[in-house]
Phi, psi and omega in degrees: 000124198261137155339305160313306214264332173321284205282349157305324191269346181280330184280023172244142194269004166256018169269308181326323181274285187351273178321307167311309173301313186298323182275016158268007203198111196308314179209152161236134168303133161327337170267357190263308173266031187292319210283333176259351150299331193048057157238139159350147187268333180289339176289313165299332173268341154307291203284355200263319173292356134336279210296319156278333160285039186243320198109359188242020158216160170215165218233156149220143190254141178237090155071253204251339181267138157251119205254145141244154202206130163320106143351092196258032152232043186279113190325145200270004160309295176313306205288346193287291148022271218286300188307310197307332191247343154307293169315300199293329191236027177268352185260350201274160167274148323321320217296330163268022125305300177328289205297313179295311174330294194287358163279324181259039199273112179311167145070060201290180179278352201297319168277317197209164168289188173285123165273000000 
């Protein structure tokens, strides 16, 4: 993971927001972080598809859902980064709209699918 390609993908503020809710979270489904950004699903998936072709998240399908997750092989230089900026930005807006929304997000997939 080159320096350069982090802070390119942490300086678009819907990759920023991903990741933070993903490193609060083992995996999220795409609607899941659709329903807490409160954006389109094709805007999210673009940019979640950035992220894995960087390398700092990877996916898995589940039937019609696709789940995502922090890279966990990811260098640990990258992961203290991430942490670091999780800390610095968690009291701030958006990101704790993010998280309350998606703490109130009806149907989570966890129970039922993404409608």
């Amino acid at each position: 993971m080159e320096p350069v390609s982090l802070f390119a993908a942490l300086g678009h503020g819907t990759r920023l927001r991903c990741l933070l809710l993903l490193l609060s979270h083992e995996e999220l489904c795409v609607c899941e972080m659709t329903y807490a950004l409160g954006v389109v699903q094709p805007h999210i998936s673009r940019h979640l598809a950035q992220l894995r072709e960087l390398g700092l998240v990877v996916d898995r399908r589940a039937g019609l859902w696709i789940y995502y997750r922090v890279n966990p092989a990811l260098p640990d230089w990258v992961f203290r980064v991430l942490w670091e900026t999780v800390q610095g930005a968690s009291h701030q807006e958006p990101f704790t709209s993010d998280r309350t929304a998606l703490a109130a997000m009806p149907n989570r997939p966890g129970a039922t699918h993404c409608a």
